[in-house]
Coordinates of C-alpha atoms and ligand atoms in Angstrom, one line a residue:
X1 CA -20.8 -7.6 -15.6
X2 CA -19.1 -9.6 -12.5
X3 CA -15.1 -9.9 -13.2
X4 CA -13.1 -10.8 -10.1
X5 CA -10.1 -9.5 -12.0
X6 CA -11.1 -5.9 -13.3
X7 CA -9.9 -2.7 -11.7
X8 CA -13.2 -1.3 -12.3
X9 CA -15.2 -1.1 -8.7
X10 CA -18.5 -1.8 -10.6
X11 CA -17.3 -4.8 -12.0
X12 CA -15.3 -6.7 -8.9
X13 CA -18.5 -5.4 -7.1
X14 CA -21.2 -6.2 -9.3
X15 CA -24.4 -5.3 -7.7
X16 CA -26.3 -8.0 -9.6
X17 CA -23.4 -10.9 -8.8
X18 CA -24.4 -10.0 -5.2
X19 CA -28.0 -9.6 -5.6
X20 CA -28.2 -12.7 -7.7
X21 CA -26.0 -14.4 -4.6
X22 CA -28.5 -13.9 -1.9
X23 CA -31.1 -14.9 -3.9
X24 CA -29.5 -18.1 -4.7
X25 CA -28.9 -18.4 -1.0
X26 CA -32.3 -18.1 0.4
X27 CA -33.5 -21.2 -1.9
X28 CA -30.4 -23.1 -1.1
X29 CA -30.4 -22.7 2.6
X30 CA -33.4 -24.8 2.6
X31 CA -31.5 -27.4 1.5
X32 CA -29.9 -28.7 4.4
X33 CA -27.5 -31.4 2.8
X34 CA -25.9 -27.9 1.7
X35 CA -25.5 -26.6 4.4
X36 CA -23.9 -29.4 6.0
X37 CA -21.6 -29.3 2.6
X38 CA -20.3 -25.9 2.9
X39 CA -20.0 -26.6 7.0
X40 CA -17.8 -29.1 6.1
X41 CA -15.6 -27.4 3.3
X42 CA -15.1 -25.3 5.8
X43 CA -13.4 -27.8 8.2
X44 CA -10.8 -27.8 5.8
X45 CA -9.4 -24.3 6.3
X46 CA -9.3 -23.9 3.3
X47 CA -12.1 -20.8 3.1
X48 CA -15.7 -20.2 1.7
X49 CA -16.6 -18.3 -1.7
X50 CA -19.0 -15.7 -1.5
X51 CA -21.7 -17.5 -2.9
X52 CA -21.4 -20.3 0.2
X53 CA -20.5 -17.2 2.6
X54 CA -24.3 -15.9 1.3
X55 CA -26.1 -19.5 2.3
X56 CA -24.5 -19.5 5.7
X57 CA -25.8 -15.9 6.4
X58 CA -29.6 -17.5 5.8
X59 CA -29.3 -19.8 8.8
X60 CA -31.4 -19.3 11.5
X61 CA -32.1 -22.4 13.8
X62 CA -29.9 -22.6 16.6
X63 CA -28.4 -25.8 16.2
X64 CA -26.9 -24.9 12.9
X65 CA -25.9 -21.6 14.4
X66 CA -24.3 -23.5 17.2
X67 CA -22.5 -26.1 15.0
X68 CA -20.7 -23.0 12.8
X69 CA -19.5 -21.3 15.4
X70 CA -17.8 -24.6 17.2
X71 CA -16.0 -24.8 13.3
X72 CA -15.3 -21.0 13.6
X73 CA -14.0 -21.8 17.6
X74 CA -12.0 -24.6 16.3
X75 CA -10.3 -22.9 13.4
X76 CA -9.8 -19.9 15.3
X77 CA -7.7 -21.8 18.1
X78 CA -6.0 -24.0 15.3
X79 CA -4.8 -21.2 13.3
X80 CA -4.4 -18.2 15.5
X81 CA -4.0 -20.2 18.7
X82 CA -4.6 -18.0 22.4
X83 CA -2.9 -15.4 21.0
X84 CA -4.8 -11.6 20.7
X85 CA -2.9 -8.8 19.0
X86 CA -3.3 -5.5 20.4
X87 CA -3.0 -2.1 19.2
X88 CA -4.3 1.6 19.9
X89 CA -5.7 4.2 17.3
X90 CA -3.9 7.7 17.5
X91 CA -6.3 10.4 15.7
X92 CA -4.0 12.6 14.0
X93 CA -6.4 15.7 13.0
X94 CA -10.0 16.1 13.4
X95 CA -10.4 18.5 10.1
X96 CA -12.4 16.9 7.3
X97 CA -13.9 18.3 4.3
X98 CA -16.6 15.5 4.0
X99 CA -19.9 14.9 5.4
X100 CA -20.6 11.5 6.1
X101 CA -23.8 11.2 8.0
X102 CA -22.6 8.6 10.3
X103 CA -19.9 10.4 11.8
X104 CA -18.9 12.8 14.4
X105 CA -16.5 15.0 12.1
X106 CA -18.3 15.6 9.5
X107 CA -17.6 19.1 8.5
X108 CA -21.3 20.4 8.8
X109 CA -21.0 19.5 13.0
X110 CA -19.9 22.7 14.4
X111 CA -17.0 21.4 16.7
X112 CA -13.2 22.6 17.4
X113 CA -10.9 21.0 15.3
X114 CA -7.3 20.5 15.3
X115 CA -4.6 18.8 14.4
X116 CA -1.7 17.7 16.6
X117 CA 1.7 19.9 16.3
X118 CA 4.4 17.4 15.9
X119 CA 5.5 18.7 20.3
X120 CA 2.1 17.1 20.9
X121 CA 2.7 13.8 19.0
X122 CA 5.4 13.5 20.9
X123 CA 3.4 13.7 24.0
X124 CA 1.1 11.2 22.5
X125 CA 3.3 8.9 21.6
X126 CA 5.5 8.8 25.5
X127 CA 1.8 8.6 26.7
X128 CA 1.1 5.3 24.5
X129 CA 4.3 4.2 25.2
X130 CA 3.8 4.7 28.9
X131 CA 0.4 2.2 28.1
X132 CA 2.6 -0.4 26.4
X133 CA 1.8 -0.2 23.4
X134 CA 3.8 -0.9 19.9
X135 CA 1.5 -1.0 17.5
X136 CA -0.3 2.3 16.2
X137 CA -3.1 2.7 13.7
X138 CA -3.2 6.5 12.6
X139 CA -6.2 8.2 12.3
X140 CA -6.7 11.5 9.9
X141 CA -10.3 13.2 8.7
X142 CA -9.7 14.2 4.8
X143 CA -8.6 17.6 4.7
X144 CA -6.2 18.4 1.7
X145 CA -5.2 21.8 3.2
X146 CA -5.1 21.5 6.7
X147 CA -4.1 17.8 6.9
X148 CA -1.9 17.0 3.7
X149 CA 0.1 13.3 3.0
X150 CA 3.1 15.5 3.7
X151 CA 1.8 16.3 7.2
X152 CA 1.0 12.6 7.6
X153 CA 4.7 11.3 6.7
X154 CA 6.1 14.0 9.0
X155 CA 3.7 11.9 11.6
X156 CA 5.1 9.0 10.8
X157 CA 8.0 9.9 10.5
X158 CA 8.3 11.5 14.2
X159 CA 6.7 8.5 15.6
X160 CA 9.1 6.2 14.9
X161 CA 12.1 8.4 15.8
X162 CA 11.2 8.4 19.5
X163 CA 12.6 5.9 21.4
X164 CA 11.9 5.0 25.0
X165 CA 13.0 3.2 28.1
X166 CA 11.2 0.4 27.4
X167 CA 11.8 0.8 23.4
X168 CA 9.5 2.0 21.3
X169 CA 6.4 1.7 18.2
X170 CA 7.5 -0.8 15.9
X171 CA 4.7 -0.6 13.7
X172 CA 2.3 2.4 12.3
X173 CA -0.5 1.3 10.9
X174 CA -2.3 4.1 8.5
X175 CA -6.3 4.7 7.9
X176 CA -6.7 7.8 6.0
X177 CA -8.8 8.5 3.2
X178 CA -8.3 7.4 -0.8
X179 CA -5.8 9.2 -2.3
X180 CA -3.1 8.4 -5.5
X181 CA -0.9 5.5 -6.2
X182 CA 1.9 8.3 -5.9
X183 CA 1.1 8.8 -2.1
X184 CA 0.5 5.1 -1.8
X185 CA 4.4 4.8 -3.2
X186 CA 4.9 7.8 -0.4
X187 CA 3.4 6.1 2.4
X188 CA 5.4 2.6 1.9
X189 CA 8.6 4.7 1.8
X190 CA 7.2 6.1 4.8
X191 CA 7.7 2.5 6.5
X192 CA 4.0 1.7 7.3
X193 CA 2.8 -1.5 8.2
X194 CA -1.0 -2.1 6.7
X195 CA -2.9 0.8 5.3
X196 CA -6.3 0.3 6.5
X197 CA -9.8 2.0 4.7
X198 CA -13.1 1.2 5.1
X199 CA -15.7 0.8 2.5
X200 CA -18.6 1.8 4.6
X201 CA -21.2 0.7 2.6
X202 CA -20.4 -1.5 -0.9
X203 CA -24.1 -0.8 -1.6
X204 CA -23.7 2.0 -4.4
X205 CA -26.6 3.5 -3.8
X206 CA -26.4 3.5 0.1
X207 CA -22.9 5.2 -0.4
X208 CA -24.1 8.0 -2.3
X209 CA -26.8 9.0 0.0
X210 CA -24.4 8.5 3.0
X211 CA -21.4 10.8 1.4
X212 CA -20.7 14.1 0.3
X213 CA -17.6 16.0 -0.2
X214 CA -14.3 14.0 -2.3
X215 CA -15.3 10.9 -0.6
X216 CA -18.6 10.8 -2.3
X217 CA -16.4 9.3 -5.6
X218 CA -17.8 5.8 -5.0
X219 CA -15.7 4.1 -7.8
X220 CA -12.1 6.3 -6.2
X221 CA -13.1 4.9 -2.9
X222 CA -13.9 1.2 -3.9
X223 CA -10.6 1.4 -6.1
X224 CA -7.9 2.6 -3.4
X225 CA -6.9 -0.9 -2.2
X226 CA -5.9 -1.9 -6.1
X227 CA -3.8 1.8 -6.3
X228 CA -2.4 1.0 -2.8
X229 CA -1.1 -2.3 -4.0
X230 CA 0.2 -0.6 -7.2
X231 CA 1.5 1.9 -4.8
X232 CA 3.4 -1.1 -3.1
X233 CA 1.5 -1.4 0.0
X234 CA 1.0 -5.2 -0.1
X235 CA -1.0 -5.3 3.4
X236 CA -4.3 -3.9 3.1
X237 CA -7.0 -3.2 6.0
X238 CA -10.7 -3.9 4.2
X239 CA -13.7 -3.4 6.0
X240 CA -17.7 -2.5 6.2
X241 CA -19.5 -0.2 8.4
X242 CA -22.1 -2.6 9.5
X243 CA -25.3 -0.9 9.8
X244 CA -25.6 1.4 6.9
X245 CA -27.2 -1.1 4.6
X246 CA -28.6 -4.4 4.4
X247 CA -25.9 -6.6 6.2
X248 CA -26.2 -9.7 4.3
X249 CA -25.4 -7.1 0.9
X250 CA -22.5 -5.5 2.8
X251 CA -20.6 -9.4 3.7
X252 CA -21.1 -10.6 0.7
X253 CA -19.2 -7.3 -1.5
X254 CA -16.9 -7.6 1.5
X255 CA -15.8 -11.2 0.3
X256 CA -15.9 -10.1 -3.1
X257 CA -13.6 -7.6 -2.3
X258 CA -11.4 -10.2 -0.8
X259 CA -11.8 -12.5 -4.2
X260 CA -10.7 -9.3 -6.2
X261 CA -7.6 -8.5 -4.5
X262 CA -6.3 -12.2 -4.5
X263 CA -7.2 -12.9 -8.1
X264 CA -5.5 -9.5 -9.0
X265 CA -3.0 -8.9 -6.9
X266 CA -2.0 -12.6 -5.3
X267 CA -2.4 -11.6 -2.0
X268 CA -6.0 -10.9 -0.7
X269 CA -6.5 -8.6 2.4
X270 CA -4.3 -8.5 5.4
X271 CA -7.0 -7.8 7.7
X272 CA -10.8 -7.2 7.9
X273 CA -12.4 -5.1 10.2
X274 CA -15.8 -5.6 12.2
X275 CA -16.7 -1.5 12.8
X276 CA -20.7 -1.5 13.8
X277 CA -22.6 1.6 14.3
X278 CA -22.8 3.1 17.3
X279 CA -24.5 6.5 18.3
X280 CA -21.9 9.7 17.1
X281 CA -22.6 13.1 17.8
X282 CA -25.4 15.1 15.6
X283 CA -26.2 11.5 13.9
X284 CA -29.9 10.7 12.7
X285 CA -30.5 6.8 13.0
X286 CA -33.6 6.8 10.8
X287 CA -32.4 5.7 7.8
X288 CA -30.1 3.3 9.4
X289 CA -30.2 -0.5 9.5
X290 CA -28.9 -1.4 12.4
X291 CA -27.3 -5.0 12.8
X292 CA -28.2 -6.3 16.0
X293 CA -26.3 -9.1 18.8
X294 CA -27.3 -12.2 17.2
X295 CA -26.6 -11.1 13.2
X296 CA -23.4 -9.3 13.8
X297 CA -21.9 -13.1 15.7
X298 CA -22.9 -14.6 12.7
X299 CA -21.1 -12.0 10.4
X300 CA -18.2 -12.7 12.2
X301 CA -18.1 -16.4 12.3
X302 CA -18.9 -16.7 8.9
X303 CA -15.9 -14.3 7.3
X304 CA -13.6 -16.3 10.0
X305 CA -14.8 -19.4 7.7
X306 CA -14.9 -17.5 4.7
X307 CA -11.2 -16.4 4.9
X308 CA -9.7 -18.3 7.6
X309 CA -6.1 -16.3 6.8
X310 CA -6.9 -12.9 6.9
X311 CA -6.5 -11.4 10.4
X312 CA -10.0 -9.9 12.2
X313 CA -10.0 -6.7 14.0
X314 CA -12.4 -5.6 16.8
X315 CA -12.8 -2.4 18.0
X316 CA -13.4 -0.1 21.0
X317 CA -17.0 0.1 20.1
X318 CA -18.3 -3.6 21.3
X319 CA -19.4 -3.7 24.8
X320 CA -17.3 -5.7 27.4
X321 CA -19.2 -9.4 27.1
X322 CA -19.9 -9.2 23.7
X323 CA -16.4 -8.8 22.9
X324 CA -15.5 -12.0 24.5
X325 CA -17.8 -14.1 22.5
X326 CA -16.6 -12.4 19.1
X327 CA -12.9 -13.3 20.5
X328 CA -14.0 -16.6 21.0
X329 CA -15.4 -17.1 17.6
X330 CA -12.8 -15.8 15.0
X331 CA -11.7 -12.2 16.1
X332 CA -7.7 -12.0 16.2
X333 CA -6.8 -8.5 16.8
X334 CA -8.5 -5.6 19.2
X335 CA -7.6 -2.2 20.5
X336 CA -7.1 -1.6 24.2
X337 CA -7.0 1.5 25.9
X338 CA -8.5 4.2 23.4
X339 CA -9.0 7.3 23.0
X340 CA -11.4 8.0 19.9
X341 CA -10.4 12.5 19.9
X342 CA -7.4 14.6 18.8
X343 CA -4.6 14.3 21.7
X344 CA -6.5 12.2 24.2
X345 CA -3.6 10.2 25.3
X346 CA -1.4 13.0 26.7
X347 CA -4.4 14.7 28.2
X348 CA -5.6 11.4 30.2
X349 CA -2.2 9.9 31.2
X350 CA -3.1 6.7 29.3
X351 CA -5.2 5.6 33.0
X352 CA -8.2 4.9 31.1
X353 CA -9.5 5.1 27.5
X354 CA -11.1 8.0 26.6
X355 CA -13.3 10.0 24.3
X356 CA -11.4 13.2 25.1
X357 CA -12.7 16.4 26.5
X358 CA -13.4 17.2 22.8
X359 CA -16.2 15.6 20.5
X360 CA -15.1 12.2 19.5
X361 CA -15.2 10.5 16.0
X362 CA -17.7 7.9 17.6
X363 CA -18.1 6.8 21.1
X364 CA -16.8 3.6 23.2
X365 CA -18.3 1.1 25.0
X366 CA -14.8 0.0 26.4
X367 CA -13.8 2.1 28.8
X368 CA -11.0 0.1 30.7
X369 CA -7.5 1.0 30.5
X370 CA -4.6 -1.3 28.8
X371 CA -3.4 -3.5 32.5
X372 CA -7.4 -4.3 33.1
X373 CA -7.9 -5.6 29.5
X374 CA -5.0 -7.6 29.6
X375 CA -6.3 -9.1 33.0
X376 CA -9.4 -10.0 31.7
X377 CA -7.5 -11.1 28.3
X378 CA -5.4 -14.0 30.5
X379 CA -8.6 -14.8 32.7
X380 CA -9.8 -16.1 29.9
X381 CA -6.9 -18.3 28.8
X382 CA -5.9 -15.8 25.8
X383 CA -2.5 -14.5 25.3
X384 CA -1.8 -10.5 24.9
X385 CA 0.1 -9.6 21.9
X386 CA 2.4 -7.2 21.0
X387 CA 4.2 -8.4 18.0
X388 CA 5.1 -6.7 15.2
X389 CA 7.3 -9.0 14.0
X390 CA 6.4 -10.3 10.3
X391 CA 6.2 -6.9 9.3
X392 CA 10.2 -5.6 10.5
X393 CA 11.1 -9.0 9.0
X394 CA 9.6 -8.4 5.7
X395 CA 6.7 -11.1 5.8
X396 CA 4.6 -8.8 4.1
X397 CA 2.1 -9.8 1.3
X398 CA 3.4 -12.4 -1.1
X399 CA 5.9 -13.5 1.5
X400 CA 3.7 -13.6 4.9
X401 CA 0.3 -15.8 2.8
X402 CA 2.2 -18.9 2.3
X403 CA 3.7 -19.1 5.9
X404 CA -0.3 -18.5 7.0
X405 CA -1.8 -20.7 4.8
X406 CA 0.1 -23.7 5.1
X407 CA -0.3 -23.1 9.2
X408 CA 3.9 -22.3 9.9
X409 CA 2.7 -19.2 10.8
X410 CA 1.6 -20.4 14.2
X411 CA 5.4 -21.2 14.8
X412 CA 5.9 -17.1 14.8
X413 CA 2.8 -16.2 16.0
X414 CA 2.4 -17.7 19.2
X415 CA 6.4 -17.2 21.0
X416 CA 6.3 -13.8 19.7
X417 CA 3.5 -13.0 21.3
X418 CA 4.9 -14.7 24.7
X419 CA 7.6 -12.5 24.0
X420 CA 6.0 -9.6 23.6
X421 CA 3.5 -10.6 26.6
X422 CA 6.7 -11.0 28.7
X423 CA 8.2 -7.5 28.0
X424 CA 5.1 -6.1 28.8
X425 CA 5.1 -7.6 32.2
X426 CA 8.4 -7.1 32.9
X427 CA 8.1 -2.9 32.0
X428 CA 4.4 -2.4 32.3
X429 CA 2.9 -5.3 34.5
X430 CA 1.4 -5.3 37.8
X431 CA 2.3 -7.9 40.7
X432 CA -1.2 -9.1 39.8
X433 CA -0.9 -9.3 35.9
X434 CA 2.8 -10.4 36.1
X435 CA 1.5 -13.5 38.1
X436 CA -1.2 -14.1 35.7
X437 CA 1.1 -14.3 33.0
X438 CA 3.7 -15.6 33.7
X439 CA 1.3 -18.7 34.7
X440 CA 0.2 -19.0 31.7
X441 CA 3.2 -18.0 29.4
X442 CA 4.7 -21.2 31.2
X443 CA 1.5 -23.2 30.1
X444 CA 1.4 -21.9 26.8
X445 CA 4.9 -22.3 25.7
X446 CA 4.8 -26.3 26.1
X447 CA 2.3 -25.7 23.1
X448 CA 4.4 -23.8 20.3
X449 CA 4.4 -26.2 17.9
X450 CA 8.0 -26.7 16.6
X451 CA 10.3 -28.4 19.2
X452 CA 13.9 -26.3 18.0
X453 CA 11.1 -23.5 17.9
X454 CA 10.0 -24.0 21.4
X455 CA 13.7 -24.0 22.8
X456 CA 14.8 -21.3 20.8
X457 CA 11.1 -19.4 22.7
X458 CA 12.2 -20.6 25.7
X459 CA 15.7 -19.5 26.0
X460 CA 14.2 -15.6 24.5
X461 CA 12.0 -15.6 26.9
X462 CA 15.0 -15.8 29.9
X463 CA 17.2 -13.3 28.0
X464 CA 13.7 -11.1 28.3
X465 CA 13.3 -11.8 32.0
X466 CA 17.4 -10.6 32.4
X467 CA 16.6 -7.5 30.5
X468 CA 17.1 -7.7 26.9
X469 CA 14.9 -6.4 24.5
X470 CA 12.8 -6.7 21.2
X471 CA 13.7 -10.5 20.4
X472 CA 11.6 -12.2 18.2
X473 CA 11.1 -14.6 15.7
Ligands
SF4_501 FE1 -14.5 12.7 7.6 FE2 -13.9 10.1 7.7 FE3 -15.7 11.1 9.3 FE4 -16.3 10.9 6.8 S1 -15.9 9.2 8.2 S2 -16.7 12.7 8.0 S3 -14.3 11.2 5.9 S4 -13.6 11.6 9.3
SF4_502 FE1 1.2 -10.9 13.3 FE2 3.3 -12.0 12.2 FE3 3.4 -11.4 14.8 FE4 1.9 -13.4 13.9 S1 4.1 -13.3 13.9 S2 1.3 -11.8 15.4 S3 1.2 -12.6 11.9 S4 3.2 -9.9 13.1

C-alpha cells in the first residue's frame, strides 16, 4: 500500500502507485487542457507531483516539448541564475564485493585493484588543487575489509587537513554504499557535505536481477537516505541509473522518493543526479534499456519542473553538445576535469581528465581539462562556481529550503559564485579565461538581486583581486 510517510521502501515506493501513475498518464495526456494545466502549475515554481511528472513524460509533439522546456529554461535562469557549480569525483578504492552488471568493478572483472594510501591522497588532492577545485565527491566500491567507514573518515579526514597556496577543499561530498545510521552519525561528525547514493533502478525486480553481493538488499538500499537523515546527514544526493529499466518507471519512483523524504523528514533531497548508461568494461547491453537523446532531455526538464529546488547534477558521461542543452534546460551542477580510476589525478597532472591507466568504473565522454570547460562555460554566458558556502555556514537541510524556496537564495548563489569564479582566475586562470571572466563577472554583478547585497559583492570581489581569500556570503 502507497504511504509517502512510511520507512518501509515498499511502501514510499509502491510499485502499483507507480504503475497505476503511468497508466493514468497515458489517458490523461490525451487531454490537452491538462497538459496545458500542469504546464502552467509549473510556472509557478512551485513543483509538480509525481502523478503530473508521469503526464508530462507522455508528450510527444514537438511543440509541447518545445513549450516545457522554455518553462524549464525560464525557471532554470530565475532560480539558479548563470551560475554552474563544479566539482570533481576522487575514487577512493576500486575493491568491491558486489557484482553489479553495469559496472566496471564488479568483483567478478578480473582487474587490479587498490586503494589509495593516505601519501597518495595527498598527491591527489595537491593534484585537484592544482586543477582549482574545492569541492570533492568521494568515491569508494563496497568492501567491508579492504575499504572500511574507518578508512573512509581517515580520507576525509586527511583531505581537509591539507592546505595550499591557493587554500584548499572546502567541501567533501561522500557516495559510498548503504551502511548504518551509526556510520551515518560517523560520517556527519566527519564534516561531510551531501552524502550522495544512487538507486540504480527503483524497479524491484530490475534491481534484483542487476545486483548481487550486500547491495542486492533492495529494501537496505532504498532505505539509506531515511537512516542517513536519522544519522544527521540532512543533505542527501538521490538519483537513477537511467537505462536499466523502463525510464518513465524509474522518474516517477525518483519523485516519489523525493515526496517521501519531504513528508518524513521536512527536507526533501538536496540534489538529483542524471547518471545514464554508458558502455563499462566486461558489460552485456542486452538486457538494457537504453534511454536515448530526445527522452533523457525530457527527463531532465521535467524533474527541473517537478522539483524546481533541488539542485541537478551532470556528469562526465554526456557528450560535449549535449551537455549544453541539459545545462540550458535545468541542470545546475557538473564535474569538470575527471578522472573516473583509483589515483588518476596525481598520475595525469590534472592536464586533462582521465580514465587512468587502470580500468575505470565507467568511461567519459568529456575529456577536456578544468581551464577548457570553464572557457566553454563563459562562452556561453554561464558563470563557473566554486562555492561551498551554505554548507561551512550551516544552511544545510531545514535551514538552506526556506532561503531556496522563497528565491533569497539567488542573493548567495550568484556573488558567491563571482567570488569563487574570481579566485579561480586570479590563481588558476589563463590571460584568455581571466579576460573572459572578468567580462562577464562585471556584467553579471549589475544582476545580483539585492542592492546592499550587490555592494557588499562588489567590494569582495576587489579585496579578491588584492589577494584575500575565501570571502563569501
Ligand atoms: Fe561495486 Fe558500486 Fe560498481 Fe556495484 S556499482 S560493482 S557496488 S562499485
Ligand atoms: Fe550552493 Fe549555497 Fe553556494 Fe548557492 S550559495 S552555490 S546553494 S553552496
Amino acid at each position: 500500500m502507497y504511504d509517502v510517510k512510511s520507512k518501509d521502501a515498499n511502501e514510499f515506493i509502491d510499485d502499483a502507485e507507480v504503475l497505476a501513475s503511468l497508466e493514468a498518464a497515458k489517458k490523461l495526456s490525451a487531454d490537452k487542457a491538462e497538459i496545458d494545466r500542469i504546464l502552467a502549475k509549473a510556472q509557478k515554481y512551485h513543483g509538480l507531483t509525481h502523478r503530473e511528472a508521469a503526464v508530462l513524460l507522455e508528450i510527444q509533439d514537438e511543440q509541447t516539448l518545445n513549450k516545457m522546456y522554455e518553462i524549464a529554461r525560464e525557471m532554470k535562469e530565475t532560480i539558479y541564475g548563470k551560475r554552474i557549480v563544479l566539482f570533481a569525483p576522487l575514487y577512493l578504492s576500486s575493491y568491491c564485493v558486489n557484482n553489479c552488471k553495469y559496472c566496471g568493478y564488479k568483483c567478478q572483472n578480473d582487474i587490479a585493484r587498490r586503494r589509495l594510501s593516505q601519501e597518495e591522497l595527498r598527491e591527489e588532492v595537491r593534484a585537484l588543487e592544482a586543477m582549482g577545485h574545492k569541492r570533492l565527491l568521494l568515491e569508494a566500491g563496497e568492501d567491508d575489509s579492504n575499504c572500511p567507514i574507518e578508512y573512509i573518515l581517515e580520507c576525509i579526514n586527511t583531505i581537509y587537513s591539507e592546505k595550499f597556496k591557493n587554500g584548499a577543499i572546502r567541501r567533501v561530498n561522500v557516495d559510498i554504499a548503504a551502511t548504518t545510521v551509526e556510520n551515518y552519525g560517523k560520517l556527519k561528525d566527519a564534516g561531510i557535505g551531501t552524502y550522495i547514493l544512487f538507486q540504480e533502478t527503483y524497479h524491484k525486480p530490475t534491481y534484483l536481477a542487476m545486483h548481487s553481493g550486500p547491495k542486492r538488499n533492495y529494501e537496505w538500499h532504498t532505505e539509506a537516505m531515511d537512516r542517513a537523515m536519522q544519522g544527521g546527514i540532512d543533505d542527501v544526493g538521490i538519483g537513477a541509473l537511467y537505462g536499466l529499466y523502463d525510464y518513465r518507471y524509474e522518474t516517477v519512483a525518483l519523485l516519489m522518493h523525493a515526496e517521501h523524504l519531504e513528508a518524513a523528514y521536512g527536507v526533501g533531497p538536496h540534489t538529483i543526479s542524471f547518471p545514464r548508461l554508458l558502455p563499462a568494461e566486461g558489460v552485456d547491453y542486452g538486457s538494457f534499456q537504453l534511454v536515448n537523446d530526445r527522452d533523457f532531455k525530457k527527463i531532465v526538464a521535467i524533474i527541473r519542473l517537478a522539483v524546481p529546488y533541488t539542485g541537478m547534477i551532470l556528469s562526465t558521461r554526456e557528450g560535449i553538445s549535449f551537455r549544453r542543452e541539459l545545462l540550458d534546460i535545468g541542470i545546475s551542477q557538473m564535474s569538470a576535469g575527471s578522472c573516473v580510476g583509483v589515483g588518476g589525478y596525481a598520475q595525469k597532472g590534472g592536464e586533462q581528465a582521465c580514465e587512468t591507466g587502470e580500468t575505470p568504473q565507467f568511461y567519459l565522454a568529456d575529456h577536456r581539462k578544468p581551464l577548457d570547460v570553464l572557457k566553454w562555460l563563459v562562452e556561453d554566458g554561464y558563470v563557473p562556481s566554486y562555492c561551498t558556502a551554505c554548507y561551512r555556514e550551516g544552511r544545510t537541510g531545514d535551514r538552506f529550503m526556506p532561503l531556496a524556496k522563497s528565491g533569497q537564495i539567488g542573493n548567495f548563489c550568484s556573488p558567491n559564485a563571482l567570488l569563487t569564479f574570481e579566485e579561480y582566475l586570479s590563481d588558476y586562470g589563463d590571460d584568455e579565461l581571466r579576460q573572459m571572466g572578468r567580462k562577464l563577472i562585471d556584467k553579471e554583478i549589475a544582476n545580483v538581486p539585492d542592492e546592499k547585497r550587490r555592494a557588499a559583492a562588489t567590494a569582495y570581489l576587489a579585496r579578491i583581486r588584492s589577494g584575500e581569500r575565501d570571502l563569501r556570503f
